[in-house]
CSV table of C-alpha atoms in Angstrom, one decimal:
chain,number,residue,atom,x,y,z
A,1,MET,CA,3.6,-4.9,4.7
A,2,ARG,CA,4.3,-1.2,5.4
A,3,SER,CA,2.3,-0.2,2.4
A,4,LEU,CA,-0.6,-2.4,3.8
A,5,PHE,CA,-0.6,-0.3,7.0
A,6,ARG,CA,-0.7,2.8,4.9
A,7,SER,CA,-3.7,1.5,3.0
A,8,SER,CA,-6.8,3.8,2.9
A,9,ASN,CA,-9.0,0.7,3.3
A,10,LEU,CA,-7.3,-0.2,6.6
A,11,ARG,CA,-7.5,3.4,7.8
A,12,LEU,CA,-11.2,3.4,6.9
A,13,ALA,CA,-11.8,0.1,8.7
A,14,ALA,CA,-9.9,1.5,11.8
A,15,ILE,CA,-12.1,4.6,11.8
A,16,TYR,CA,-15.3,2.5,11.6
A,17,THR,CA,-13.9,0.2,14.4
A,18,ALA,CA,-13.1,3.1,16.6
A,19,ALA,CA,-16.5,4.7,16.0
A,20,PHE,CA,-18.3,1.4,16.8
A,21,ALA,CA,-16.1,0.9,19.9
A,22,ALA,CA,-17.0,4.4,21.0
A,23,SER,CA,-20.7,3.6,20.5
A,24,VAL,CA,-20.3,0.5,22.6
A,25,VAL,CA,-18.7,2.5,25.4
A,26,VAL,CA,-21.5,5.1,25.3
A,27,LEU,CA,-24.1,2.4,25.2
A,28,GLY,CA,-22.4,0.6,28.1
A,29,ALA,CA,-22.3,3.7,30.2
A,30,ILE,CA,-25.9,4.5,29.6
A,31,THR,CA,-26.9,0.8,30.3
A,32,LEU,CA,-24.8,0.7,33.4
A,33,LEU,CA,-26.3,4.0,34.8
A,34,SER,CA,-29.8,2.9,33.9
A,35,ALA,CA,-29.3,-0.5,35.5
A,36,ARG,CA,-27.9,1.1,38.6
A,37,VAL,CA,-30.8,3.5,39.0
A,38,ALA,CA,-33.4,0.7,38.3
A,39,LEU,CA,-31.7,-1.7,40.7
A,40,GLY,CA,-31.5,1.0,43.3
A,41,ARG,CA,-35.2,1.8,42.9
A,42,GLN,CA,-36.1,-1.9,43.0
A,43,PHE,CA,-33.9,-2.4,46.1
A,44,GLU,CA,-35.6,0.5,48.0
A,45,SER,CA,-39.1,-0.5,46.7
A,46,ARG,CA,-38.7,-4.0,48.2
A,47,ILE,CA,-37.6,-2.6,51.6
A,48,LEU,CA,-40.4,-0.1,51.7
A,49,SER,CA,-42.9,-2.8,50.7
A,50,GLU,CA,-41.7,-5.1,53.6
A,51,SER,CA,-41.7,-2.2,56.0
A,52,ALA,CA,-45.3,-1.4,55.1
A,53,SER,CA,-46.4,-5.0,55.4
A,54,LEU,CA,-44.8,-5.4,58.9
A,55,MET,CA,-46.3,-2.1,60.0
A,56,ARG,CA,-49.8,-3.4,59.0
A,57,GLU,CA,-48.9,-6.6,61.0
A,58,TYR,CA,-48.1,-4.5,64.0
A,59,GLN,CA,-51.4,-2.6,63.7
A,60,THR,CA,-53.5,-5.7,63.5
A,61,GLU,CA,-51.6,-8.3,65.5
A,62,GLY,CA,-49.6,-6.1,67.9
A,63,LEU,CA,-46.1,-6.4,69.1
A,64,ILE,CA,-46.2,-10.2,69.4
A,65,GLY,CA,-47.4,-10.5,65.7
A,66,VAL,CA,-44.5,-8.4,64.5
A,67,VAL,CA,-42.0,-10.4,66.6
A,68,ASP,CA,-43.3,-13.6,65.1
A,69,ALA,CA,-43.2,-12.2,61.6
A,70,VAL,CA,-39.6,-11.0,62.0
A,71,HIS,CA,-38.5,-14.4,63.4
A,72,GLU,CA,-40.2,-16.2,60.5
A,73,ARG,CA,-38.6,-13.9,57.9
A,74,ASP,CA,-35.2,-14.3,59.4
A,75,THR,CA,-35.2,-18.0,58.7
A,76,THR,CA,-36.5,-17.6,55.1
A,77,PRO,CA,-33.7,-18.0,52.5
A,78,GLY,CA,-33.2,-14.9,50.3
A,79,ALA,CA,-35.2,-12.7,52.7
A,80,LEU,CA,-34.3,-9.2,53.7
A,81,ASP,CA,-32.7,-8.3,57.1
A,82,TYR,CA,-35.1,-7.2,59.9
A,83,GLY,CA,-34.9,-5.7,63.3
A,84,LEU,CA,-37.2,-4.6,66.1
A,85,GLN,CA,-36.1,-2.2,68.9
A,86,SER,CA,-37.8,-1.2,72.1
A,87,PRO,CA,-38.5,2.5,72.9
A,88,THR,CA,-35.2,2.5,74.8
A,89,GLY,CA,-33.2,1.0,71.9
A,90,VAL,CA,-33.0,-2.5,73.3
A,91,ALA,CA,-32.9,-5.3,70.7
A,92,ILE,CA,-36.2,-7.3,70.6
A,93,ALA,CA,-35.9,-9.4,67.5
A,94,GLY,CA,-34.1,-9.7,64.1
A,95,LYS,CA,-30.5,-9.4,62.8
A,96,LEU,CA,-30.7,-5.6,62.6
A,97,ALA,CA,-32.0,-5.1,66.2
A,98,THR,CA,-28.6,-4.0,67.4
A,99,ALA,CA,-28.1,-1.5,64.6
A,100,ARG,CA,-27.9,2.1,65.5
A,101,ALA,CA,-29.6,4.1,62.7
A,102,PRO,CA,-31.9,7.2,62.6
A,103,ASN,CA,-35.4,7.1,61.2
A,104,GLY,CA,-35.6,6.9,57.5
A,105,TRP,CA,-32.9,5.8,55.1
A,106,SER,CA,-29.3,5.2,56.2
A,107,VAL,CA,-26.3,2.9,55.5
A,108,VAL,CA,-25.0,1.0,58.5
A,109,ALA,CA,-22.1,-1.4,58.8
A,110,THR,CA,-23.3,-4.6,60.5
A,111,PRO,CA,-21.2,-7.7,61.5
A,112,LYS,CA,-21.3,-10.9,59.5
A,113,LYS,CA,-21.7,-14.4,61.1
A,114,HIS,CA,-18.2,-15.5,60.0
A,115,GLY,CA,-16.4,-12.3,60.7
A,116,GLY,CA,-16.1,-9.0,58.9
A,117,SER,CA,-18.9,-6.6,58.2
A,118,GLU,CA,-21.3,-5.6,55.4
A,119,ASN,CA,-22.9,-2.4,54.5
A,120,ASN,CA,-26.7,-2.5,54.9
A,121,ARG,CA,-29.0,0.0,53.5
A,122,ILE,CA,-31.7,0.3,56.2
A,123,TYR,CA,-35.1,2.0,56.4
A,124,VAL,CA,-36.2,2.7,59.9
A,125,THR,CA,-40.0,3.0,60.6
A,126,PRO,CA,-41.2,4.4,64.0
A,127,LEU,CA,-44.1,2.4,65.4
A,128,SER,CA,-46.7,3.5,67.9
A,129,GLY,CA,-45.5,3.1,71.5
A,130,GLY,CA,-42.0,4.2,70.7
A,131,TYR,CA,-40.9,0.9,69.0
A,132,ARG,CA,-38.8,1.0,65.9
A,133,LEU,CA,-38.9,-1.3,62.9
A,134,LEU,CA,-35.7,-1.8,60.8
A,135,VAL,CA,-35.8,-3.4,57.4
A,136,GLY,CA,-32.7,-3.5,55.1
A,137,ASP,CA,-30.5,-5.4,52.8
A,138,ASP,CA,-26.8,-5.8,51.8
A,139,ALA,CA,-26.0,-2.6,49.7
A,140,ASP,CA,-23.0,-4.4,48.2
A,141,ARG,CA,-25.3,-6.5,46.1
A,142,VAL,CA,-26.0,-3.5,43.8
A,143,GLU,CA,-22.3,-2.8,43.6
A,144,ALA,CA,-21.7,-6.5,42.7
A,145,LEU,CA,-24.2,-6.3,39.9
A,146,ASP,CA,-22.6,-3.1,38.7
A,147,GLY,CA,-19.3,-5.0,38.5
A,148,VAL,CA,-20.8,-7.9,36.5
A,149,LEU,CA,-22.3,-5.4,34.0
A,150,LEU,CA,-19.0,-3.5,33.8
A,151,ARG,CA,-17.0,-6.7,33.1
A,152,SER,CA,-19.6,-7.8,30.5
A,153,PHE,CA,-19.3,-4.6,28.6
A,154,SER,CA,-15.5,-4.6,28.9
A,155,LEU,CA,-15.4,-8.0,27.3
A,156,ALA,CA,-17.9,-6.9,24.6
A,157,PHE,CA,-15.7,-3.8,24.0
A,158,LEU,CA,-12.6,-6.0,23.7
A,159,GLY,CA,-14.5,-8.3,21.3
A,160,VAL,CA,-15.5,-5.4,19.1
A,161,ILE,CA,-11.9,-4.2,18.9
A,162,ILE,CA,-10.5,-7.6,18.1
A,163,LEU,CA,-13.2,-8.3,15.5
A,164,GLY,CA,-12.9,-4.8,14.0
A,165,VAL,CA,-9.1,-5.0,13.7
A,166,ALA,CA,-9.1,-8.6,12.4
A,167,GLY,CA,-11.9,-7.9,9.9
A,168,GLY,CA,-10.3,-4.6,8.8
A,169,TYR,CA,-7.0,-6.2,8.3
A,170,GLY,CA,-8.5,-9.1,6.4
A,171,LEU,CA,-10.5,-6.8,4.2
A,172,SER,CA,-7.6,-4.5,3.6
A,173,ARG,CA,-5.2,-7.3,2.9
A,174,GLY,CA,-7.5,-8.7,0.2
A,175,VAL,CA,-8.1,-5.3,-1.4
A,176,HIS,CA,-4.4,-4.5,-1.0
A,177,ARG,CA,-3.3,-7.6,-2.9
A,178,ARG,CA,-5.6,-6.7,-5.8
A,179,LEU,CA,-4.5,-3.1,-5.9
A,180,THR,CA,-0.8,-4.3,-5.7
A,181,SER,CA,-1.5,-6.5,-8.8
A,182,ILE,CA,-3.0,-3.5,-10.7
A,183,ASN,CA,-0.1,-1.3,-9.6
A,184,GLY,CA,2.4,-4.0,-10.7
A,185,THR,CA,0.7,-4.2,-14.1
A,186,ALA,CA,0.9,-0.4,-14.5
A,187,GLU,CA,4.6,-0.4,-13.6
A,188,ALA,CA,5.3,-3.1,-16.1
A,189,ILE,CA,3.5,-1.2,-18.8
A,190,ILE,CA,5.4,2.0,-17.8
A,191,ASN,CA,8.6,0.0,-18.3
A,192,GLY,CA,7.5,-0.9,-21.8
A,193,ASP,CA,5.8,-4.3,-21.4
A,194,LEU,CA,2.5,-3.5,-23.2
A,195,SER,CA,1.4,-7.1,-23.2
A,196,ARG,CA,0.7,-7.1,-19.4
A,197,ARG,CA,-2.9,-7.1,-18.2
A,198,VAL,CA,-4.7,-6.7,-14.9
A,199,PRO,CA,-5.8,-10.1,-13.5
A,200,VAL,CA,-9.5,-10.6,-13.2
A,201,ARG,CA,-10.7,-12.9,-10.4
A,202,GLY,CA,-14.2,-13.5,-11.7
A,203,ALA,CA,-16.0,-12.1,-8.6
A,204,GLU,CA,-17.7,-9.5,-10.8
A,205,ASP,CA,-17.2,-6.9,-8.1
A,206,ASP,CA,-16.1,-3.3,-8.5
A,207,LEU,CA,-12.4,-4.1,-8.8
A,208,ASP,CA,-13.2,-6.8,-11.4
A,209,ARG,CA,-15.1,-4.3,-13.5
A,210,LEU,CA,-12.3,-1.8,-13.1
A,211,ALA,CA,-9.8,-4.5,-14.2
A,212,VAL,CA,-11.9,-5.4,-17.3
A,213,THR,CA,-12.2,-1.7,-18.3
A,214,LEU,CA,-8.4,-1.2,-17.8
A,215,ASN,CA,-7.6,-4.3,-19.9
A,216,ARG,CA,-9.9,-3.0,-22.7
A,217,MET,CA,-8.1,0.3,-22.6
A,218,LEU,CA,-4.7,-1.4,-22.6
A,219,ASP,CA,-5.7,-3.6,-25.6
A,220,ARG,CA,-6.6,-0.5,-27.5
A,221,ILE,CA,-3.4,1.3,-26.6
A,222,GLN,CA,-1.3,-1.7,-27.6
A,223,SER,CA,-3.2,-2.0,-30.8
A,224,LEU,CA,-2.6,1.7,-31.6
A,225,MET,CA,1.1,1.4,-30.7
A,226,GLU,CA,1.6,-1.7,-32.8
A,227,SER,CA,-0.2,0.0,-35.7
A,228,LEU,CA,2.0,3.0,-35.4
A,229,LYS,CA,5.2,0.9,-35.3
A,230,GLN,CA,3.9,-1.2,-38.2
A,231,VAL,CA,3.2,2.0,-40.2
A,232,SER,CA,6.8,3.2,-39.5
A,233,ASN,CA,8.3,-0.1,-40.4
A,234,ASP,CA,6.2,-0.4,-43.6
A,235,ILE,CA,7.2,3.1,-44.7
A,236,ALA,CA,10.8,2.4,-44.0
A,237,HIS,CA,10.7,-0.9,-45.9
A,238,ASP,CA,8.7,0.3,-48.9
A,239,LEU,CA,10.7,3.5,-49.4
A,240,ARG,CA,14.1,1.9,-48.8
A,241,THR,CA,14.2,0.2,-52.3
A,242,PRO,CA,13.2,3.2,-54.4
A,243,LEU,CA,15.5,5.5,-52.3
A,244,THR,CA,18.4,3.1,-52.9
A,245,ARG,CA,17.7,3.1,-56.6
A,246,LEU,CA,17.6,6.9,-56.5
A,247,ARG,CA,21.0,7.0,-54.8
A,248,GLN,CA,22.5,4.7,-57.5
A,249,LYS,CA,21.2,7.0,-60.2
A,250,LEU,CA,22.6,10.1,-58.5
A,251,GLU,CA,26.0,8.4,-58.1
A,252,ALA,CA,25.9,7.4,-61.8
A,253,ASN,CA,25.0,11.0,-62.8
A,254,LEU,CA,27.8,12.3,-60.5
A,255,ALA,CA,30.3,9.9,-62.1
A,256,GLN,CA,29.3,11.2,-65.6
A,257,THR,CA,29.2,14.9,-64.9
A,258,GLY,CA,32.2,15.1,-62.4
A,259,HIS,CA,32.1,17.3,-59.3
A,260,SER,CA,28.7,18.8,-58.5
A,261,ASP,CA,27.9,20.4,-55.1
A,262,ALA,CA,24.1,19.9,-55.7
A,263,LEU,CA,24.5,16.2,-56.4
A,264,GLU,CA,26.9,15.6,-53.5
A,265,SER,CA,24.5,17.5,-51.1
A,266,ALA,CA,21.6,15.4,-52.4
A,267,LEU,CA,23.6,12.2,-51.8
A,268,THR,CA,24.4,13.3,-48.2
A,269,ASP,CA,20.7,14.0,-47.5
A,270,LEU,CA,19.7,10.7,-49.1
A,271,ASP,CA,22.2,8.8,-47.0
A,272,ALA,CA,20.7,10.3,-43.8
A,273,ILE,CA,17.3,9.2,-44.9
A,274,LEU,CA,18.5,5.7,-45.7
A,275,SER,CA,20.3,5.6,-42.3
A,276,THR,CA,17.0,6.5,-40.6
A,277,PHE,CA,15.1,3.8,-42.4
A,278,ALA,CA,17.8,1.3,-41.7
A,279,ALA,CA,17.7,2.1,-38.0
A,280,LEU,CA,13.9,1.7,-37.9
A,281,LEU,CA,14.1,-1.7,-39.6
A,282,ARG,CA,16.9,-2.8,-37.2
A,283,ILE,CA,14.8,-1.7,-34.2
A,284,SER,CA,11.8,-3.6,-35.6
A,285,GLN,CA,14.0,-6.7,-36.1
A,286,ILE,CA,15.4,-6.5,-32.5
A,287,GLU,CA,11.9,-6.0,-31.0
A,288,SER,CA,10.6,-9.1,-32.8
A,289,GLY,CA,13.1,-11.3,-30.9
A,290,ALA,CA,14.5,-12.8,-34.0
A,291,ARG,CA,18.1,-12.1,-32.9
A,292,ARG,CA,17.8,-14.3,-29.9
A,293,ALA,CA,19.2,-17.2,-32.0
A,294,ALA,CA,22.6,-15.4,-32.1
A,295,PHE,CA,22.9,-15.4,-28.2
A,296,ARG,CA,26.1,-16.8,-26.8
A,297,ALA,CA,28.5,-16.2,-23.9
A,298,THR,CA,30.0,-12.8,-24.5
A,299,ASP,CA,32.7,-10.9,-22.5
A,300,LEU,CA,31.4,-7.4,-21.9
A,301,THR,CA,34.9,-6.3,-21.0
A,302,ILE,CA,36.3,-7.2,-24.4
A,303,THR,CA,33.3,-5.7,-26.1
A,304,ALA,CA,33.7,-2.4,-24.2
A,305,ALA,CA,37.5,-2.4,-24.9
A,306,THR,CA,36.8,-2.8,-28.6
A,307,VAL,CA,34.4,0.2,-28.6
A,308,VAL,CA,36.7,2.4,-26.5
A,309,GLU,CA,39.7,1.6,-28.8
A,310,ALA,CA,37.7,2.5,-31.9
A,311,PHE,CA,36.4,5.9,-30.6
A,312,ALA,CA,39.3,7.1,-28.4
A,313,PRO,CA,41.2,8.7,-31.2
A,314,SER,CA,38.3,10.7,-32.5
A,315,ALA,CA,37.5,11.8,-28.9
A,316,GLU,CA,41.0,13.0,-28.4
A,317,ASP,CA,41.0,14.8,-31.8
A,318,ALA,CA,37.8,16.7,-30.6
A,319,GLY,CA,39.6,17.8,-27.4
A,320,GLY,CA,38.0,15.2,-25.2
A,321,SER,CA,38.9,11.8,-23.8
A,322,LEU,CA,37.5,8.2,-23.6
A,323,ARG,CA,38.8,5.5,-21.3
A,324,LEU,CA,37.8,2.1,-20.1
A,325,GLU,CA,37.6,1.1,-16.4
A,326,ALA,CA,37.3,-2.7,-16.0
A,327,ASN,CA,38.4,-5.3,-13.6
A,328,GLY,CA,38.5,-8.7,-15.2
A,329,PRO,CA,36.2,-10.5,-17.6
A,330,VAL,CA,32.4,-10.1,-17.3
A,331,LEU,CA,30.5,-12.9,-19.1
A,332,VAL,CA,26.9,-12.4,-20.2
A,333,GLU,CA,24.5,-14.3,-22.5
A,334,GLY,CA,23.7,-12.2,-25.5
A,335,ASP,CA,24.2,-11.2,-29.1
A,336,PRO,CA,27.8,-9.8,-29.4
A,337,GLU,CA,26.9,-7.6,-32.4
A,338,LEU,CA,23.9,-6.0,-30.7
A,339,LEU,CA,25.8,-5.5,-27.4
A,340,THR,CA,28.6,-3.8,-29.4
A,341,GLN,CA,26.0,-1.6,-31.2
A,342,MET,CA,24.5,-0.7,-27.8
A,343,LEU,CA,27.8,0.5,-26.4
A,344,VAL,CA,28.6,2.3,-29.7
A,345,ASN,CA,25.4,4.3,-29.5
A,346,LEU,CA,25.9,5.2,-25.8
A,347,VAL,CA,29.5,6.3,-26.4
A,348,GLU,CA,28.6,8.3,-29.5
A,349,ASN,CA,25.7,10.0,-27.6
A,350,ALA,CA,28.0,11.0,-24.8
A,351,LEU,CA,30.8,12.3,-27.1
A,352,ARG,CA,28.3,14.2,-29.3
A,353,HIS,CA,26.2,15.8,-26.7
A,354,GLY,CA,28.6,16.1,-23.8
A,355,GLY,CA,30.0,19.4,-25.0
A,356,PRO,CA,33.6,20.6,-25.8
A,357,GLY,CA,36.3,18.7,-24.0
A,358,VAL,CA,34.0,16.1,-22.6
A,359,ALA,CA,35.6,13.2,-20.7
A,360,VAL,CA,33.8,9.9,-21.1
A,361,ARG,CA,34.4,6.8,-19.0
A,362,VAL,CA,33.1,3.3,-19.8
A,363,VAL,CA,32.9,1.3,-16.5
A,364,CYS,CA,32.5,-2.5,-16.7
A,365,GLY,CA,32.2,-5.0,-13.9
A,366,ARG,CA,30.2,-7.2,-11.6
A,367,GLU,CA,27.9,-5.8,-8.9
A,368,ASP,CA,25.6,-7.8,-6.6
A,369,GLY,CA,25.5,-10.9,-8.8
A,370,VAL,CA,24.8,-9.0,-12.1
A,371,ALA,CA,26.8,-7.5,-14.8
A,372,ARG,CA,27.1,-3.7,-15.0
A,373,VAL,CA,28.3,-1.5,-17.8
A,374,SER,CA,28.1,2.3,-17.5
A,375,VAL,CA,28.9,5.1,-19.9
A,376,ILE,CA,29.6,8.3,-17.8
A,377,ASP,CA,30.4,11.7,-19.0
A,378,ASN,CA,31.1,15.0,-17.3
A,379,GLY,CA,29.3,17.1,-19.9
A,380,LEU,CA,26.1,19.2,-19.8
A,381,GLY,CA,23.8,16.5,-18.6
A,382,VAL,CA,20.1,16.0,-19.2
A,383,PRO,CA,17.2,17.5,-17.2
A,384,ALA,CA,15.6,14.8,-15.0
A,385,HIS,CA,12.1,15.2,-16.6
A,386,GLU,CA,13.6,14.6,-20.1
A,387,ARG,CA,15.7,11.5,-19.3
A,388,GLU,CA,13.0,8.8,-19.9
A,389,ARG,CA,11.9,10.4,-23.2
A,390,LEU,CA,15.4,9.9,-24.5
A,391,PHE,CA,14.5,6.3,-25.3
A,392,ASP,CA,11.5,7.3,-27.5
A,393,ARG,CA,11.8,7.1,-31.2
A,394,PHE,CA,12.8,10.3,-33.0
A,395,PHE,CA,13.0,12.2,-29.6
A,396,ARG,CA,15.8,14.8,-29.5
A,397,LEU,CA,16.6,17.4,-26.8
A,398,GLU,CA,17.6,19.9,-29.5
A,399,ALA,CA,14.2,21.1,-30.7
A,400,SER,CA,15.7,22.8,-33.8
A,401,ARG,CA,17.3,19.4,-35.0
A,402,SER,CA,20.2,21.3,-36.6
A,403,THR,CA,22.8,18.8,-35.6
A,404,PRO,CA,23.3,15.4,-37.3
A,405,GLY,CA,21.3,12.5,-36.1
A,406,ASN,CA,17.8,11.0,-36.3
A,407,GLY,CA,16.8,10.4,-32.7
A,408,LEU,CA,16.9,6.6,-33.0
A,409,GLY,CA,20.2,5.8,-31.3
A,410,LEU,CA,18.9,5.4,-27.8
A,411,ALA,CA,15.7,3.8,-29.0
A,412,LEU,CA,17.8,1.1,-30.5
A,413,VAL,CA,19.7,0.8,-27.2
A,414,ALA,CA,16.4,0.4,-25.4
A,415,ALA,CA,15.4,-2.4,-27.8
A,416,VAL,CA,18.7,-4.2,-27.3
A,417,VAL,CA,18.4,-3.9,-23.5
A,418,LYS,CA,14.8,-5.3,-23.6
A,419,LEU,CA,15.9,-8.2,-25.9
A,420,HIS,CA,18.5,-9.2,-23.4
A,421,GLY,CA,16.2,-9.0,-20.4
A,422,ALA,CA,18.4,-6.2,-19.0
A,423,GLU,CA,17.6,-2.8,-17.4
A,424,ILE,CA,18.9,0.6,-18.3
A,425,ALA,CA,18.7,3.8,-16.2
A,426,LEU,CA,19.9,7.3,-16.7
A,427,SER,CA,21.1,9.4,-13.7
A,428,ASP,CA,22.9,12.5,-12.8
A,429,ALA,CA,26.7,12.0,-12.8
A,430,GLY,CA,27.3,15.4,-11.1
A,431,PRO,CA,28.2,16.8,-13.6
A,432,GLY,CA,27.1,15.0,-16.7
A,433,LEU,CA,25.1,11.9,-17.3
A,434,GLU,CA,25.4,8.3,-16.4
A,435,ALA,CA,23.8,5.6,-18.6
A,436,ARG,CA,23.9,2.3,-16.6
A,437,VAL,CA,22.9,-1.1,-18.1
A,438,ILE,CA,22.4,-4.0,-15.8
A,439,LEU,CA,22.5,-7.5,-17.4
A,440,PRO,CA,22.2,-11.0,-15.9
A,441,LEU,CA,25.5,-12.9,-15.8
A,442,ALA,CA,26.0,-15.9,-18.0
A,443,ALA,CA,25.2,-19.2,-16.3
């Protein structure tokens, strides 16, 4: 969920929502001001029109005609308010007759029938003979209309925010799910599962086209990787037989001629080549999954103890140490021979590359419902950027390749880990290196 709220799509939707909401605010302000001005003008225009009409009535019908007109208008629903005052200010007719207002425009508070007062905007017209004509209306009507408009735009603004947030969240959630699927596929491939592909929904949109392109690329990469592995396996398989025959001939020649440094050196080099080919074929066999038939309940503690017991004397002879730290049996489902080989390779790697006097610990136990076995040394360690490459075939930290080895030991470990559905991680042991293998416990 946190990653969803960090989504660029959601941020973009939020920006568009904010921009649209701001435009609604600006539009509302302009509309409100325009409506206020228009209503004010209409309000005043109506009052002026009535004032002019009554003034003409006064000119044609006299005072009696105006009084009758004011009385008639006062009883008409929805009409304006009127008043007629004598030259001395005495009320003659109309609701506004008692109002005290100067000539022209003014706002005067007048009493209501049922108590209270209202603000009337009044226009006072002087008539001949000193009489004054007052025409006005409730000024609060304009304010009430302003309030209605303001509430309407407030609701519209709230609707825009709700729709924008809901729409942005929905859009981002859909895109986020698909991007998460692509990211999950990429992570699986990084972890070695080249068979994974990006799901295609069939919507034929941009993300579907991207998924199709990525899948074609992954198909090509997988094909190239399988071809490369197959070439390596074929070379190892095809050359193993003639190299074995060559070794037999060299041994026979050495038996006939006696001691020969050249023949013994050739046999040593040939054994190294055969060992490399054997490791390649063994890795290929493990990766094929054929060894799953040998899976059975295996105690990792016993396996680790066997390996430590076998290598401890040679570690001590070299000035180092090797010990086991375990607390009870740890049962896993796996191939005992391959699990032993995995630990042998990890221990050999730690003893060989840890440096003089290296101390190696094999820690075996349960942790959070899984089995854990770690090989930890206090040696020179491995740079962080090189650790993942240690599981590649033929990769060696020593560029000169002057020490014994073929760079396939940890590649075989990775193959065994994958076959058992386990995980392996290399980390800094401060000092040294820790190789941690996590396996599911036996049911």
